[in-house]
CSV table of C-alpha atoms and ligand atoms in Angstrom, one decimal:
chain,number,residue,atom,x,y,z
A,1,UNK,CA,127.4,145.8,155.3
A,2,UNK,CA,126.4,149.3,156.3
A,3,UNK,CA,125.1,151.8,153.2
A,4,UNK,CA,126.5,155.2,153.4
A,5,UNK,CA,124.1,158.3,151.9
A,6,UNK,CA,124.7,158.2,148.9
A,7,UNK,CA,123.4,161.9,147.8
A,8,UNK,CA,126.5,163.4,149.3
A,9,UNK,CA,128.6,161.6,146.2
A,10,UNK,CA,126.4,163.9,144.5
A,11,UNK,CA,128.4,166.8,145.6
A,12,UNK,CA,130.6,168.4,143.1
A,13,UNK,CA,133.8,169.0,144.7
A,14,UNK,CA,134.5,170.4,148.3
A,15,UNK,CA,132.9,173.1,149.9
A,16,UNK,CA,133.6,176.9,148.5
A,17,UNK,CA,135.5,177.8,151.2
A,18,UNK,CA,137.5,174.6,151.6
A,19,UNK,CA,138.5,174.6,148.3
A,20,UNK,CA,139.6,178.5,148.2
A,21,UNK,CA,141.6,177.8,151.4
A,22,UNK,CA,143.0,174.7,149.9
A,23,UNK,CA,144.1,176.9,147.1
A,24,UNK,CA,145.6,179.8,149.4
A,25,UNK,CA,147.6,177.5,151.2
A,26,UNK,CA,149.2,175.7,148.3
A,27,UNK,CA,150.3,179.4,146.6
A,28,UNK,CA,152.1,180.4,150.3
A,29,UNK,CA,153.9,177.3,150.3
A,30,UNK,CA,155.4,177.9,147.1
A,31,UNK,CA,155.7,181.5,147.6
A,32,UNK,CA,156.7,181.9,151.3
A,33,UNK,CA,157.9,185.6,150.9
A,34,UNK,CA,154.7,186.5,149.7
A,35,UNK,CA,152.5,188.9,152.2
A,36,UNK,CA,149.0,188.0,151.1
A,37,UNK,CA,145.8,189.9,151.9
A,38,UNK,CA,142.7,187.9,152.1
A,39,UNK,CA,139.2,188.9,151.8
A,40,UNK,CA,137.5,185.8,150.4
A,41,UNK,CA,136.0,184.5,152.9
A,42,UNK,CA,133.2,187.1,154.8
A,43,UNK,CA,135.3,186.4,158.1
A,44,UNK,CA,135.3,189.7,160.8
A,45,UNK,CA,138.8,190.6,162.0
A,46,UNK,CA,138.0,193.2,164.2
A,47,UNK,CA,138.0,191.9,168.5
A,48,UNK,CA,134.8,191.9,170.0
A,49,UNK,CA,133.2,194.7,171.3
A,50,UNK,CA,134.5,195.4,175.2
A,51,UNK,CA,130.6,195.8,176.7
A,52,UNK,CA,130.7,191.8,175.2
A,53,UNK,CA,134.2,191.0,177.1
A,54,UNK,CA,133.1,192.3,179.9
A,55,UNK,CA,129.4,189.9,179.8
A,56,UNK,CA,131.9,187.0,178.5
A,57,UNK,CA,134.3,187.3,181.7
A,58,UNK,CA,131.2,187.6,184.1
A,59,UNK,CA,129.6,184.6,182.3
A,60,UNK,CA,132.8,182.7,183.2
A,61,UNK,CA,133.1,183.5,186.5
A,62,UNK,CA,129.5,182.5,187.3
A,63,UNK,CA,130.8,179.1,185.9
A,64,UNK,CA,133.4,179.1,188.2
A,65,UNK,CA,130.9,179.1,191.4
A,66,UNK,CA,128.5,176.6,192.4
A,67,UNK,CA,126.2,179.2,193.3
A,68,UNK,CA,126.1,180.6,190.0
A,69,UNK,CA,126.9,177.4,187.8
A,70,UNK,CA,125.0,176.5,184.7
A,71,UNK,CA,124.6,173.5,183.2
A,72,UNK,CA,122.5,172.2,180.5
A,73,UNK,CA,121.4,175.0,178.7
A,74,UNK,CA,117.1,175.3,177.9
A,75,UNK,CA,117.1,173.9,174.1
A,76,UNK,CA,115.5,176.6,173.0
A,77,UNK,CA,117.4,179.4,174.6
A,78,UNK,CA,117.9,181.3,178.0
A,79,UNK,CA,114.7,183.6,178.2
A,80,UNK,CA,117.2,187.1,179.2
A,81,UNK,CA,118.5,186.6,175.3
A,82,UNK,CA,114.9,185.7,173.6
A,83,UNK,CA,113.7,188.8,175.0
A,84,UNK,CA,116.5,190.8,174.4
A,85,UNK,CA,116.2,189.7,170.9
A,86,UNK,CA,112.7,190.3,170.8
A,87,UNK,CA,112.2,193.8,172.5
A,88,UNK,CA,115.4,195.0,170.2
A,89,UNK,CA,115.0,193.3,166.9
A,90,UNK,CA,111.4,193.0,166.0
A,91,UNK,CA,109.3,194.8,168.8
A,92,UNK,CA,111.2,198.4,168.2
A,93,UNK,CA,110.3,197.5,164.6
A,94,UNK,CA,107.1,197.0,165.2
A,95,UNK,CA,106.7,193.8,164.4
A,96,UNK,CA,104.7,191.4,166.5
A,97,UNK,CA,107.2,188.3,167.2
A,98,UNK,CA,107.3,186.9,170.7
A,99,UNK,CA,110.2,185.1,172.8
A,100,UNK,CA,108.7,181.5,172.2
A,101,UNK,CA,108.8,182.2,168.5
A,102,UNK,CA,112.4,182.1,168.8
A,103,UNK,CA,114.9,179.2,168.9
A,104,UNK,CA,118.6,180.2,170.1
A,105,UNK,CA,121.3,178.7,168.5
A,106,UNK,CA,125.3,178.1,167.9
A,107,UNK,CA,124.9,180.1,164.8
A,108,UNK,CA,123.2,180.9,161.3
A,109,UNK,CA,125.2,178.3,159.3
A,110,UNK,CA,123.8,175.5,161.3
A,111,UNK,CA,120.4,176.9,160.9
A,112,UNK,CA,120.8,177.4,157.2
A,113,UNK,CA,121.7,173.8,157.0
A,114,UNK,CA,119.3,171.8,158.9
A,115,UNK,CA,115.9,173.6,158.2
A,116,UNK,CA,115.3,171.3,155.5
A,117,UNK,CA,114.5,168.6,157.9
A,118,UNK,CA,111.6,169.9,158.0
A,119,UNK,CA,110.7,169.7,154.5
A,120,UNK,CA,109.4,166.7,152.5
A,121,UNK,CA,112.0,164.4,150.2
A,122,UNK,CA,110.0,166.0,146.9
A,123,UNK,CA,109.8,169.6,147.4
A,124,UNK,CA,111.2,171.7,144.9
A,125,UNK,CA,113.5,174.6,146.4
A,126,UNK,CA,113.9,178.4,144.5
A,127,UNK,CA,117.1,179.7,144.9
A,128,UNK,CA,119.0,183.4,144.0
A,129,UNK,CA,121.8,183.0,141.7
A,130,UNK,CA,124.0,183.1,142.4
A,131,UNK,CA,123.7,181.8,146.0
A,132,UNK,CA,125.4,181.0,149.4
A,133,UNK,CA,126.6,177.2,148.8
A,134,UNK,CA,124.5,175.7,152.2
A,135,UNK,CA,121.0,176.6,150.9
A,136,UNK,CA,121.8,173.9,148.0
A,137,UNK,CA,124.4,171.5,149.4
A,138,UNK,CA,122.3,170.8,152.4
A,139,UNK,CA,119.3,170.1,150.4
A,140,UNK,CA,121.7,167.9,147.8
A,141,UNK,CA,122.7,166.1,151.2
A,142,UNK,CA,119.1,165.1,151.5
A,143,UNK,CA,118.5,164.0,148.3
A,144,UNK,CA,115.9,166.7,147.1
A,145,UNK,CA,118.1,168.1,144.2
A,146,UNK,CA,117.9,165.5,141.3
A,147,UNK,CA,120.7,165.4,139.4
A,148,UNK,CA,123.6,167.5,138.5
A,149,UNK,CA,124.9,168.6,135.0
A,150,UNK,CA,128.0,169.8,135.1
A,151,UNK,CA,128.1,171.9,132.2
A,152,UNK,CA,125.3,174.1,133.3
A,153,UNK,CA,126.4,173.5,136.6
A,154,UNK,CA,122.5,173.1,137.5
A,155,UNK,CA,120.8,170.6,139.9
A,156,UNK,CA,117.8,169.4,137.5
A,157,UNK,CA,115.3,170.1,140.4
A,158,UNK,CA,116.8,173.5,141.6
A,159,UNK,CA,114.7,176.1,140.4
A,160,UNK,CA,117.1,179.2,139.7
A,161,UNK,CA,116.2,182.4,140.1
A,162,UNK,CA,119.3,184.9,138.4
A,163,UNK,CA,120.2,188.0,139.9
A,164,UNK,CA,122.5,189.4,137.2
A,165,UNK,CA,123.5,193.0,136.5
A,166,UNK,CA,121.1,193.0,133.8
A,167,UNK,CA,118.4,192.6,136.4
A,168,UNK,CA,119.9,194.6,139.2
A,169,UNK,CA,120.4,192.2,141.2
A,170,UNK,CA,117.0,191.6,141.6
A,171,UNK,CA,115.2,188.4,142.0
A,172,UNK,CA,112.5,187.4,139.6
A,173,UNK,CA,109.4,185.1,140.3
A,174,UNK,CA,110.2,181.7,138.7
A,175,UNK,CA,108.2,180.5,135.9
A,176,UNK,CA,107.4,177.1,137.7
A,177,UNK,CA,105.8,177.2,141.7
A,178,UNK,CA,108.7,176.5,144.1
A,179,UNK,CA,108.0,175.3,147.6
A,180,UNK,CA,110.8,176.7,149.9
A,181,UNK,CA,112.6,179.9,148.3
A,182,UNK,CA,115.7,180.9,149.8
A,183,UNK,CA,116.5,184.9,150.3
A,184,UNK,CA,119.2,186.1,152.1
A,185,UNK,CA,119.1,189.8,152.2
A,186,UNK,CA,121.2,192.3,152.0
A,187,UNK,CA,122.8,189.2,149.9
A,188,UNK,CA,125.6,187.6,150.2
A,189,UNK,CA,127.5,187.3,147.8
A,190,UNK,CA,126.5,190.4,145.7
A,191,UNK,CA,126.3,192.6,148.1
A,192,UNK,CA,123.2,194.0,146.5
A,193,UNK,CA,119.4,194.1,148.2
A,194,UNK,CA,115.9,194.9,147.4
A,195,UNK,CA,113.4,197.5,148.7
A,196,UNK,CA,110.9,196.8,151.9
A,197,UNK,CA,108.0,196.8,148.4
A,198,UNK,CA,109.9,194.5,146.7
A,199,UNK,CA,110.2,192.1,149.4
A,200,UNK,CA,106.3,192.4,150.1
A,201,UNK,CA,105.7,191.2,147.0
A,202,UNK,CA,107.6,188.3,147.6
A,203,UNK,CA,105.8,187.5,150.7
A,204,UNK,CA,102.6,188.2,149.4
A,205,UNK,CA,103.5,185.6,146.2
A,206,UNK,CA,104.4,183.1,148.6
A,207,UNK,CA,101.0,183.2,150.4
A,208,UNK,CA,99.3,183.1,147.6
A,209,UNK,CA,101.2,179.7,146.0
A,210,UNK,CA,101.1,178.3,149.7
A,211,UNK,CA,105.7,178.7,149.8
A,212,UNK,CA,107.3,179.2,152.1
A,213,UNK,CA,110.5,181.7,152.4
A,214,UNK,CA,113.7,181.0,154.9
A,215,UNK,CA,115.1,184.4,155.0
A,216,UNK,CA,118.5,184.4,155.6
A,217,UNK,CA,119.2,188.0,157.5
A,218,UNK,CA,122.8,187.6,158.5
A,219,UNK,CA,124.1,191.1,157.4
A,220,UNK,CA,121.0,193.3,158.0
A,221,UNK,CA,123.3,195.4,160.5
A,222,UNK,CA,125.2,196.3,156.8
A,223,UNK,CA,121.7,198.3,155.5
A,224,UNK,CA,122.3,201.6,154.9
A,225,UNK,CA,119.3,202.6,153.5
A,226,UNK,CA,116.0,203.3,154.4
A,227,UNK,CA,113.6,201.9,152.1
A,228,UNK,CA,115.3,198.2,153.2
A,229,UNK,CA,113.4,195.8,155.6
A,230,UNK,CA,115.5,195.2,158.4
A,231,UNK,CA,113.3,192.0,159.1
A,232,UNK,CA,111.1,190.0,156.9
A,233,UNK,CA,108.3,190.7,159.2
A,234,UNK,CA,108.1,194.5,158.4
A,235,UNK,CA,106.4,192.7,155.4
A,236,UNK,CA,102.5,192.4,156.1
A,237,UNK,CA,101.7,188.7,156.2
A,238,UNK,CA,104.9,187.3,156.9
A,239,UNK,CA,104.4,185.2,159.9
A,240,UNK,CA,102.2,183.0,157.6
A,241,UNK,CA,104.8,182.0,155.3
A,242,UNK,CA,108.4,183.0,156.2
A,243,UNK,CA,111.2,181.5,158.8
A,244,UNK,CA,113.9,183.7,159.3
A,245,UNK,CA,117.9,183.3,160.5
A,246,UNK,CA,119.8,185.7,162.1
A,247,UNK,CA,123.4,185.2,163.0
A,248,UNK,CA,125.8,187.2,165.5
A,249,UNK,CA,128.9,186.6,163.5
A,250,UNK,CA,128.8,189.8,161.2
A,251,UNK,CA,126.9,192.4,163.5
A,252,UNK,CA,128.9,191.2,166.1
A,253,UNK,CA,132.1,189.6,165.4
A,254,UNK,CA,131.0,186.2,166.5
A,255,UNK,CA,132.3,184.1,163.4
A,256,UNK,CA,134.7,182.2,166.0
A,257,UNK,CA,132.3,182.8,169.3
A,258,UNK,CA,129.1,181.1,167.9
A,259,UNK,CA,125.5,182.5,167.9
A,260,UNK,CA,122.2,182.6,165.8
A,261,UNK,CA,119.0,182.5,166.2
A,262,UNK,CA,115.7,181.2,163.8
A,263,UNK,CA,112.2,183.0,164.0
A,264,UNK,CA,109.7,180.5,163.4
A,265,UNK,CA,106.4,182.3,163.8
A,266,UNK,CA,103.4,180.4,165.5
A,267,UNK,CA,100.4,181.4,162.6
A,268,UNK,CA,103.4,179.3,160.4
A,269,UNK,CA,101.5,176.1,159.4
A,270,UNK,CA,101.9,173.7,156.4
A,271,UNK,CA,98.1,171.8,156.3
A,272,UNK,CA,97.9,172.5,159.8
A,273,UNK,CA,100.7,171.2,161.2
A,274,UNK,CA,103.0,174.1,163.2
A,275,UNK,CA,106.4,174.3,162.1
A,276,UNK,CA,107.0,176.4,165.4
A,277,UNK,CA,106.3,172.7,167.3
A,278,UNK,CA,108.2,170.9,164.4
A,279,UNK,CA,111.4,173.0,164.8
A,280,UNK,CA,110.8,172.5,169.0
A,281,UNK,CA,111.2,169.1,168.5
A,282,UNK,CA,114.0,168.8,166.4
A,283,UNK,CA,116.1,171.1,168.4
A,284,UNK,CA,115.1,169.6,171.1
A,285,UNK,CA,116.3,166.4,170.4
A,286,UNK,CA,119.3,167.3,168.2
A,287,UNK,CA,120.6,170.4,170.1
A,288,UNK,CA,121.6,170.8,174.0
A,289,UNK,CA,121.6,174.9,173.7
A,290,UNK,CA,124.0,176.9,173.1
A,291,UNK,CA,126.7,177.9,175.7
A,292,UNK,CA,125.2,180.0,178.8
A,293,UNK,CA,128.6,182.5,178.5
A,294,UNK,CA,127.8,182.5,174.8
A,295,UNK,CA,124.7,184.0,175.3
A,296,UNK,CA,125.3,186.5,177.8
A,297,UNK,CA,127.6,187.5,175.2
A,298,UNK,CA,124.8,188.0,172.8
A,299,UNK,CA,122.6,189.4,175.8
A,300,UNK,CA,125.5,192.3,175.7
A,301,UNK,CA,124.9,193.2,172.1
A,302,UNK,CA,121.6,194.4,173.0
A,303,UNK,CA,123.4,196.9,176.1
A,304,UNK,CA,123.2,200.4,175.0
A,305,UNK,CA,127.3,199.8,175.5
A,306,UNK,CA,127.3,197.2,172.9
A,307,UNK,CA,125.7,198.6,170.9
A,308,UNK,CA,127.0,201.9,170.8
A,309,UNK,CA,130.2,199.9,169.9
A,310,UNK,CA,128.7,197.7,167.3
A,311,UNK,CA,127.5,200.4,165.4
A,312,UNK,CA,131.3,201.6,165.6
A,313,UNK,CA,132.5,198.2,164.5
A,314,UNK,CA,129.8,198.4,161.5
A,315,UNK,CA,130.9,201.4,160.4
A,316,UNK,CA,134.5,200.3,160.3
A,317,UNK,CA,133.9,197.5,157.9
A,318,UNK,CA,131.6,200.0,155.7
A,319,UNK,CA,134.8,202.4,155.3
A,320,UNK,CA,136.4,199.2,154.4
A,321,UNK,CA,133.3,198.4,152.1
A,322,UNK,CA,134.0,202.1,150.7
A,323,UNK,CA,137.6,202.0,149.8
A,324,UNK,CA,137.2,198.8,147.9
A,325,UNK,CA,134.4,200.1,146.0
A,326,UNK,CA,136.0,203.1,145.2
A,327,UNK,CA,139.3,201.7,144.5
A,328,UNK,CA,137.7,199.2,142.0
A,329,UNK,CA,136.0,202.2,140.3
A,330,UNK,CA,138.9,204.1,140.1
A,331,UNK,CA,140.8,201.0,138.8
A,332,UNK,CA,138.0,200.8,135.7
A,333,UNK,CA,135.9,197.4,137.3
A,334,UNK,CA,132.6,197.5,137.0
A,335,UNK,CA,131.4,197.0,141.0
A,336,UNK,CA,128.1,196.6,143.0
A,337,UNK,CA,127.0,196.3,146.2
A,338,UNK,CA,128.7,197.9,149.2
A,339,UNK,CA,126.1,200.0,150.1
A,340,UNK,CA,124.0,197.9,152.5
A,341,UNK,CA,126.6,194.9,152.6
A,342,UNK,CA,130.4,194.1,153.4
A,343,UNK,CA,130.3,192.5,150.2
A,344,UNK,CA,131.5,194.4,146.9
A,345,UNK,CA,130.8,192.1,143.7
A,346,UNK,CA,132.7,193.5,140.7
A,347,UNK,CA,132.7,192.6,137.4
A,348,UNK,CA,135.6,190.3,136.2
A,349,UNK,CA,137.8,192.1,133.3
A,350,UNK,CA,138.0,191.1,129.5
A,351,UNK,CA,136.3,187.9,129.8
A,352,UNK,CA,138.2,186.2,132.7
A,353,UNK,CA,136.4,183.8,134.5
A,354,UNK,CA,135.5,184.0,137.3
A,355,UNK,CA,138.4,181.2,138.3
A,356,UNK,CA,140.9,182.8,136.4
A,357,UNK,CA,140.3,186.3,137.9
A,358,UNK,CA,140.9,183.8,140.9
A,359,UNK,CA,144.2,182.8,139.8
A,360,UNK,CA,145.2,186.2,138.2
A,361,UNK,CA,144.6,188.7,141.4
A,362,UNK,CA,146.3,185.7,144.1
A,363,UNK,CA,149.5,185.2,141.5
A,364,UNK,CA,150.2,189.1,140.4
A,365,UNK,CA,148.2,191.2,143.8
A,366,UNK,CA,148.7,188.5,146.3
A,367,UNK,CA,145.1,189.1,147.3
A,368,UNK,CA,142.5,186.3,147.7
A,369,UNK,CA,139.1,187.0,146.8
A,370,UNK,CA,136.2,184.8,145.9
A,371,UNK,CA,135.4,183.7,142.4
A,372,UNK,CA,132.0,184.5,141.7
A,373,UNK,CA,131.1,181.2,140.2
A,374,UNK,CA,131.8,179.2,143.4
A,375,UNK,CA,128.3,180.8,144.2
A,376,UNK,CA,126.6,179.2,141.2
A,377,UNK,CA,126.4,179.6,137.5
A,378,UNK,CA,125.0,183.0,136.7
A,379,UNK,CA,128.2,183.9,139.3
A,380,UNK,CA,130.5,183.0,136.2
A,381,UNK,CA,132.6,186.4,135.0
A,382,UNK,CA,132.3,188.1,138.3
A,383,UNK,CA,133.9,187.9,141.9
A,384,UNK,CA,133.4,189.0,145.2
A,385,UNK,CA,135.3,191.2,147.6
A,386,UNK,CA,134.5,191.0,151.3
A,387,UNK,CA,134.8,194.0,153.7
A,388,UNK,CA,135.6,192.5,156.8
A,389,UNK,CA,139.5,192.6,156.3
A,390,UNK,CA,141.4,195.5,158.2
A,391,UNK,CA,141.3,199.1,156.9
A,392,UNK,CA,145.3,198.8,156.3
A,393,UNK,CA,144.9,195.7,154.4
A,394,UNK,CA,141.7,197.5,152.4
A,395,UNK,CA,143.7,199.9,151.5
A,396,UNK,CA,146.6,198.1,150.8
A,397,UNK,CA,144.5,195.5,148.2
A,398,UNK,CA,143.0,197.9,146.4
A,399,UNK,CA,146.7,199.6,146.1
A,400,UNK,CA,148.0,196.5,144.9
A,401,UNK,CA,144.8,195.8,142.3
A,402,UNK,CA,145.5,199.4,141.0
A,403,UNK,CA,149.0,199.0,140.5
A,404,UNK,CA,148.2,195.7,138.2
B,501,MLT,C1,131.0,183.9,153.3
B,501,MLT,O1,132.1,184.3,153.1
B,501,MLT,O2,130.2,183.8,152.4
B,501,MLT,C2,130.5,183.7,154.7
B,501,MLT,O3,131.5,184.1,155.6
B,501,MLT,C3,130.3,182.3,154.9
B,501,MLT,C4,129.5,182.0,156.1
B,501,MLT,O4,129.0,183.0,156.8
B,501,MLT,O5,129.4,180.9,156.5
């Protein structure tokens, strides 16, 4: 008789997104005439870009001739997108990462999810709270989060790092020494981030209690400001103790195309051994590359077309970003972020929960939204507004919330 693994009857409930869906769907099937907007989930609805069209349709007619064909693509990624990404993304920033130090992939969520392979069953993560569900639930899948209590709706060895209003937002070094601390900056889901200083500290803790950081950088096309890192390795000593994710999906629209990428610097080394040649091997024998069209795609995001037009496309969803806040304001919520992220994170009104605010805004606005305690506990009370919706349906939301 087979065993099954047993830590994922650990995990409470489905996954955020699943169950907000679930949700959605059962309110329009009792309310058919209903026209609802939804801006839970961080999912882009503008089309993607036309220089990216164009690389897509020229990727697929090199498919179509044997001349041109691709197959199998390198594991690791073509070398036209790692140095695209290099040259673009950490060389103009001055920060010395080189093509081999990154690993191509079908996206950031993946990433997020499976870098805890690497990790011993016993290491004790950090995480923000609240937090992107992945960093946890993937580590819960492997067994590493002890137990859970329902009440605090804690994992007994999750070490919880708050990022409340009362601390702007702002991480705070935990009392006992994590191993692996999860940022992702500008965060998701308050919308809120921390200075380029503020982020060297963190670095320069981790060296010093031998951590290391997986920085999540999915929406650093969203900063705004210029005292923000744009990379973890604008941070002196980095590539000695931090991995870092990127995704296409939000600076690009790429949420249903699939593509991300994980910097995993060559000084990185845990008693010696390189997680660089650790992460090599796994994705070399877990992952076949991701799609040869796919990455021309993500080649043309580097064009001085593409990204003239994703820095259009960014802007759109910032005006978005804009209306919402200033809607919410005007409306009497208490709001945050917006600024540097598509993600506005307001304060839930007399009391609600975050669960009932839920409930509340879908049943009287017929506007979805995400309750902030999906995220984790210190979430509870607030709730989380995502920019990537159309400007018409922005402005139509916040008409609707102002109305209530
Ligand atoms: C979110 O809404 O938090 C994100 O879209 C989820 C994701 O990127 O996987």
């Amino acid at each position: 008789m087979y065993q099954i693994n047993e830590n994922y009857q650990k995990l409470p409930g489905s996954y955020l997104f699943s169950t907000i869906a679930k949700k959605v769907n059962a309110f329009t099937q009792a309310n058919p005439d209903k026209n609802i907007i939804r801006l839970g989930i961080g999912d882009v609805t503008q089309p993607i870009a036309p220089a990216i069209i164009e690389a897509l349709h020229k990727a697929v007619d090199e498919m179509a001739d044997p001349a041109t064909f691709h197959g199998y693509a390198p594991d690791l990624g073509y070398d036209f997108l790692r140095n695209a990404i290099v040259k673009n993304d950490y060389q103009a920033r001055g920060c010395a990462i080189e093509a081999d130090e990154i690993f191509v992939s079908d996206g950031a969520k993946s990433d997020s999810g499976n870098i805890q392979e690497l990790f011993g069953p016993d290491i004790r993560i950090a995480v923000c709270d609240p937090v992107y569900p992945v960093y946890v639930d993937s580590n819960v899948m492997a067994g590493r989060t002890g137990t859970y209590n329902p009440d605090t709706q804690m994992w007994s060895n999750v070490i919880y790092m708050p990022c409340t209003r009362e601390n702007n937002f702002v991480p705070e070094f935990p009392k006992e020494t994590p191993d692996v601390i999860y940022l992702c900056l500008p965060n998701n889901p308050t919308g809120t981030t921390i200075t380029k200083a503020q982020l060297q500290e963190w670095v320069d803790y981790a060296n010093k209690e031998g951590a290391l950081i997986i920085y999540d950088g999915a929406y650093e096309a969203y900063i705004s400001e210029a005292d923000v890192a744009h990379t973890i390795y604008e941070c002196e000593g980095a590539q000695t103790c931090a991995i870092e994710i990127k995704s296409f999906s939000k600076n690009a629209g790429f949420t249903g195309v699939r593509l991300g990428y994980t910097v995993v610097p060559k000084d990185l080394k845990c008693n010696g051994v390189s997680l660089h040649d650790m992460w090599a091997r796994r994705h070399g024998t877990k992952f076949n590359g991701a799609p040869y069209i796919v990455q021309r795609a993500g080649e043309a995001v580097y064009s001085e077309a593409g990204k003239a037009q994703l820095k259009e496309q960014v802007a759109y969803y910032m005006k978005n970003a804009s209306v919402i806040k200033t809607g919410l304001k005007e409306a009497g919520f208490e709001v945050f972020g917006g600024v540097n992220a598509p993600y506005i994170w307001l304060k839930t009104p007399e009391q609600m929960t975050s669960w009932d605010f839920f409930d509340y805004l879908l049943e009287n606005a017929n506007v979805v939204g995400t309750p902030g305690s999906g995220f984790g506990p210190s979430g509870e009370g607030y709730f989380r507004l995502t920019a990537f919706g159309t400007y018409e349906n922005s402005v139509a939301a916040l008409e609707r919330i102002k109305a209530l």
